[in-house]
């Protein structure tokens, strides 16, 4: 009976990994290392804590300065010593804060470099996939260079035929085919010479209108219109 119980206990212990670890002292699982983002957040928290301490020390320095201005003698010396101690502590915190700034800068640079490398890897993978797709597309019969050349030649022939049709449909049958172009050019030159020989004026001669001439009114007579119902006075000569 004792042996049976011992055997059952060993089976239960071996089946339970946590119990075996407690009995035989197995290795514990290590926590995962902090990421760059987590490390940066911790530095931010430490930086905020230091900033709060520096602000409190600034308030204490302001109080000590007021005491130094108001007091004299031993009280003033004591206020100066306290202010000097606060100032030393402030310089210590400011040095620590500067170190945190440097650490944060290094972490941010490292994070940027790591992110850039991931982006480069993604870019290379995407380009490889695109190259594979391009190779597959190039095997398509629609991208056969011979067929493309034949298609462009056919399109050129069709465009040429279309232009000939357009010229034929747009031909004017009322123009005399025997018109001499040299004769027309001579008339155009003569017209230009006439335009240059004509004196400059605001209005062309063919657009100017002569002013109408009216007869002069007799002496002693008025040219004003006579209203209806009003008798014109008799002029005695």
PDB file of C-alpha atoms in Angstrom, residues 26-155:
ATOM      1  CA  UNK A  26      13.219  24.202 -12.388  1.00  0.00           C
ATOM      2  CA  UNK A  27      14.233  27.313 -14.283  1.00  0.00           C
ATOM      3  CA  UNK A  28      11.915  30.277 -14.051  1.00  0.00           C
ATOM      4  CA  UNK A  29      10.657  32.066 -17.145  1.00  0.00           C
ATOM      5  CA  UNK A  30      12.546  35.308 -17.726  1.00  0.00           C
ATOM      6  CA  UNK A  31      10.451  38.391 -18.298  1.00  0.00           C
ATOM      7  CA  UNK A  32      10.744  39.825 -21.801  1.00  0.00           C
ATOM      8  CA  UNK A  33      13.236  42.671 -22.175  1.00  0.00           C
ATOM      9  CA  UNK A  34      11.762  46.183 -22.296  1.00  0.00           C
ATOM     10  CA  UNK A  35      11.199  47.704 -25.674  1.00  0.00           C
ATOM     11  CA  UNK A  36      12.601  51.052 -26.771  1.00  0.00           C
ATOM     12  CA  UNK A  37       9.197  52.638 -26.347  1.00  0.00           C
ATOM     13  CA  UNK A  38       8.898  51.374 -22.779  1.00  0.00           C
ATOM     14  CA  UNK A  39      12.426  52.554 -21.962  1.00  0.00           C
ATOM     15  CA  UNK A  40      11.603  55.983 -23.354  1.00  0.00           C
ATOM     16  CA  UNK A  41       8.423  56.143 -21.278  1.00  0.00           C
ATOM     17  CA  UNK A  42      10.364  55.312 -18.127  1.00  0.00           C
ATOM     18  CA  UNK A  43      12.841  58.072 -18.892  1.00  0.00           C
ATOM     19  CA  UNK A  44       9.911  60.460 -19.388  1.00  0.00           C
ATOM     20  CA  UNK A  45       8.538  59.547 -15.973  1.00  0.00           C
ATOM     21  CA  UNK A  46      11.918  60.069 -14.327  1.00  0.00           C
ATOM     22  CA  UNK A  47      12.299  63.360 -16.141  1.00  0.00           C
ATOM     23  CA  UNK A  48       8.905  64.581 -14.915  1.00  0.00           C
ATOM     24  CA  UNK A  49       9.856  63.654 -11.353  1.00  0.00           C
ATOM     25  CA  UNK A  50      13.100  65.603 -11.612  1.00  0.00           C
ATOM     26  CA  UNK A  51      11.281  68.583 -13.117  1.00  0.00           C
ATOM     27  CA  UNK A  52       8.893  68.644 -10.171  1.00  0.00           C
ATOM     28  CA  UNK A  53      11.809  68.566  -7.724  1.00  0.00           C
ATOM     29  CA  UNK A  54      13.558  71.386  -9.565  1.00  0.00           C
ATOM     30  CA  UNK A  55      10.378  73.507  -9.475  1.00  0.00           C
ATOM     31  CA  UNK A  56      10.049  72.977  -5.714  1.00  0.00           C
ATOM     32  CA  UNK A  57      13.680  73.978  -5.231  1.00  0.00           C
ATOM     33  CA  UNK A  58      13.086  77.126  -7.289  1.00  0.00           C
ATOM     34  CA  UNK A  59      10.221  78.051  -4.972  1.00  0.00           C
ATOM     35  CA  UNK A  60      12.470  77.485  -1.941  1.00  0.00           C
ATOM     36  CA  UNK A  61      15.208  79.622  -3.498  1.00  0.00           C
ATOM     37  CA  UNK A  62      12.750  82.439  -4.050  1.00  0.00           C
ATOM     38  CA  UNK A  63      11.766  82.326  -0.338  1.00  0.00           C
ATOM     39  CA  UNK A  64      15.401  82.294   0.770  1.00  0.00           C
ATOM     40  CA  UNK A  65      16.169  85.299  -1.421  1.00  0.00           C
ATOM     41  CA  UNK A  66      13.358  87.237   0.196  1.00  0.00           C
ATOM     42  CA  UNK A  67      14.707  86.308   3.643  1.00  0.00           C
ATOM     43  CA  UNK A  68      18.203  87.415   2.621  1.00  0.00           C
ATOM     44  CA  UNK A  69      16.877  90.808   1.525  1.00  0.00           C
ATOM     45  CA  UNK A  70      14.768  91.301   4.650  1.00  0.00           C
ATOM     46  CA  UNK A  71      17.212  90.087   7.315  1.00  0.00           C
ATOM     47  CA  UNK A  72      20.648  91.175   8.453  1.00  0.00           C
ATOM     48  CA  UNK A  73      23.420  89.734  10.544  1.00  0.00           C
ATOM     49  CA  UNK A  74      23.316  86.082  11.668  1.00  0.00           C
ATOM     50  CA  UNK A  75      19.810  85.541  10.303  1.00  0.00           C
ATOM     51  CA  UNK A  76      20.939  86.661   6.876  1.00  0.00           C
ATOM     52  CA  UNK A  77      23.968  84.365   7.001  1.00  0.00           C
ATOM     53  CA  UNK A  78      21.742  81.413   7.938  1.00  0.00           C
ATOM     54  CA  UNK A  79      19.399  82.216   5.029  1.00  0.00           C
ATOM     55  CA  UNK A  80      22.373  82.339   2.686  1.00  0.00           C
ATOM     56  CA  UNK A  81      23.597  78.913   3.834  1.00  0.00           C
ATOM     57  CA  UNK A  82      20.158  77.405   3.318  1.00  0.00           C
ATOM     58  CA  UNK A  83      19.917  79.009  -0.115  1.00  0.00           C
ATOM     59  CA  UNK A  84      23.373  77.666  -0.998  1.00  0.00           C
ATOM     60  CA  UNK A  85      22.345  74.144   0.004  1.00  0.00           C
ATOM     61  CA  UNK A  86      19.162  74.357  -2.063  1.00  0.00           C
ATOM     62  CA  UNK A  87      21.161  75.666  -5.020  1.00  0.00           C
ATOM     63  CA  UNK A  88      23.597  72.731  -4.810  1.00  0.00           C
ATOM     64  CA  UNK A  89      20.708  70.277  -4.765  1.00  0.00           C
ATOM     65  CA  UNK A  90      19.141  72.023  -7.748  1.00  0.00           C
ATOM     66  CA  UNK A  91      22.386  71.779  -9.730  1.00  0.00           C
ATOM     67  CA  UNK A  92      22.517  68.041  -8.920  1.00  0.00           C
ATOM     68  CA  UNK A  93      18.984  67.487 -10.221  1.00  0.00           C
ATOM     69  CA  UNK A  94      19.681  69.577 -13.306  1.00  0.00           C
ATOM     70  CA  UNK A  95      22.729  67.419 -14.078  1.00  0.00           C
ATOM     71  CA  UNK A  96      20.643  64.276 -13.747  1.00  0.00           C
ATOM     72  CA  UNK A  97      17.976  65.771 -15.977  1.00  0.00           C
ATOM     73  CA  UNK A  98      20.604  66.562 -18.603  1.00  0.00           C
ATOM     74  CA  UNK A  99      21.782  62.952 -18.521  1.00  0.00           C
ATOM     75  CA  UNK A 100      18.205  61.783 -19.034  1.00  0.00           C
ATOM     76  CA  UNK A 101      17.926  64.104 -22.039  1.00  0.00           C
ATOM     77  CA  UNK A 102      21.010  62.494 -23.557  1.00  0.00           C
ATOM     78  CA  UNK A 103      19.702  58.999 -22.890  1.00  0.00           C
ATOM     79  CA  UNK A 104      16.339  59.834 -24.428  1.00  0.00           C
ATOM     80  CA  UNK A 105      18.054  61.245 -27.500  1.00  0.00           C
ATOM     81  CA  UNK A 106      20.075  58.034 -27.926  1.00  0.00           C
ATOM     82  CA  UNK A 107      16.973  55.876 -27.479  1.00  0.00           C
ATOM     83  CA  UNK A 108      15.010  57.916 -30.007  1.00  0.00           C
ATOM     84  CA  UNK A 109      17.859  57.695 -32.509  1.00  0.00           C
ATOM     85  CA  UNK A 110      18.069  53.933 -31.983  1.00  0.00           C
ATOM     86  CA  UNK A 111      14.290  53.576 -32.383  1.00  0.00           C
ATOM     87  CA  UNK A 112      14.386  55.640 -35.577  1.00  0.00           C
ATOM     88  CA  UNK A 113      17.206  53.510 -36.985  1.00  0.00           C
ATOM     89  CA  UNK A 114      15.403  50.278 -36.094  1.00  0.00           C
ATOM     90  CA  UNK A 115      12.176  51.531 -37.645  1.00  0.00           C
ATOM     91  CA  UNK A 116      14.051  52.591 -40.770  1.00  0.00           C
ATOM     92  CA  UNK A 117      15.556  49.120 -41.078  1.00  0.00           C
ATOM     93  CA  UNK A 118      12.120  47.523 -40.774  1.00  0.00           C
ATOM     94  CA  UNK A 119      10.816  49.911 -43.404  1.00  0.00           C
ATOM     95  CA  UNK A 120      13.711  49.021 -45.692  1.00  0.00           C
ATOM     96  CA  UNK A 121      13.006  45.311 -45.257  1.00  0.00           C
ATOM     97  CA  UNK A 122       9.318  45.848 -46.043  1.00  0.00           C
ATOM     98  CA  UNK A 123      10.288  47.886 -49.099  1.00  0.00           C
ATOM     99  CA  UNK A 124      12.615  45.162 -50.399  1.00  0.00           C
ATOM    100  CA  UNK A 125       9.952  42.487 -49.868  1.00  0.00           C
ATOM    101  CA  UNK A 126       7.360  44.603 -51.651  1.00  0.00           C
ATOM    102  CA  UNK A 127       9.742  45.225 -54.552  1.00  0.00           C
ATOM    103  CA  UNK A 128      10.454  41.507 -54.852  1.00  0.00           C
ATOM    104  CA  UNK A 129       6.726  40.743 -54.984  1.00  0.00           C
ATOM    105  CA  UNK A 130       6.252  43.488 -57.562  1.00  0.00           C
ATOM    106  CA  UNK A 131       9.085  42.051 -59.668  1.00  0.00           C
ATOM    107  CA  UNK A 132       7.439  38.618 -59.586  1.00  0.00           C
ATOM    108  CA  UNK A 133       4.123  40.109 -60.681  1.00  0.00           C
ATOM    109  CA  UNK A 134       5.826  42.028 -63.474  1.00  0.00           C
ATOM    110  CA  UNK A 135       7.494  38.841 -64.735  1.00  0.00           C
ATOM    111  CA  UNK A 136       4.125  37.090 -64.796  1.00  0.00           C
ATOM    112  CA  UNK A 137       2.533  39.993 -66.634  1.00  0.00           C
ATOM    113  CA  UNK A 138       5.343  40.083 -69.189  1.00  0.00           C
ATOM    114  CA  UNK A 139       4.546  36.487 -70.118  1.00  0.00           C
ATOM    115  CA  UNK A 140       1.044  37.541 -71.153  1.00  0.00           C
ATOM    116  CA  UNK A 141       0.298  37.454 -74.882  1.00  0.00           C
ATOM    117  CA  UNK A 142      -1.067  40.978 -74.671  1.00  0.00           C
ATOM    118  CA  UNK A 143       2.465  42.266 -74.024  1.00  0.00           C
ATOM    119  CA  UNK A 144       4.067  40.480 -76.989  1.00  0.00           C
ATOM    120  CA  UNK A 145       6.312  43.039 -78.674  1.00  0.00           C
ATOM    121  CA  UNK A 146       5.572  41.701 -82.150  1.00  0.00           C
ATOM    122  CA  UNK A 147       1.843  42.048 -81.593  1.00  0.00           C
ATOM    123  CA  UNK A 148       2.301  45.522 -80.180  1.00  0.00           C
ATOM    124  CA  UNK A 149       4.362  46.587 -83.236  1.00  0.00           C
ATOM    125  CA  UNK A 150       1.720  45.210 -85.559  1.00  0.00           C
ATOM    126  CA  UNK A 151      -1.019  46.976 -83.595  1.00  0.00           C
ATOM    127  CA  UNK A 152       0.776  50.342 -83.763  1.00  0.00           C
ATOM    128  CA  UNK A 153       1.369  49.926 -87.509  1.00  0.00           C
ATOM    129  CA  UNK A 154      -2.314  49.181 -88.029  1.00  0.00           C
ATOM    130  CA  UNK A 155      -3.269  52.227 -85.998  1.00  0.00           C
TER     131      UNK A 155
END
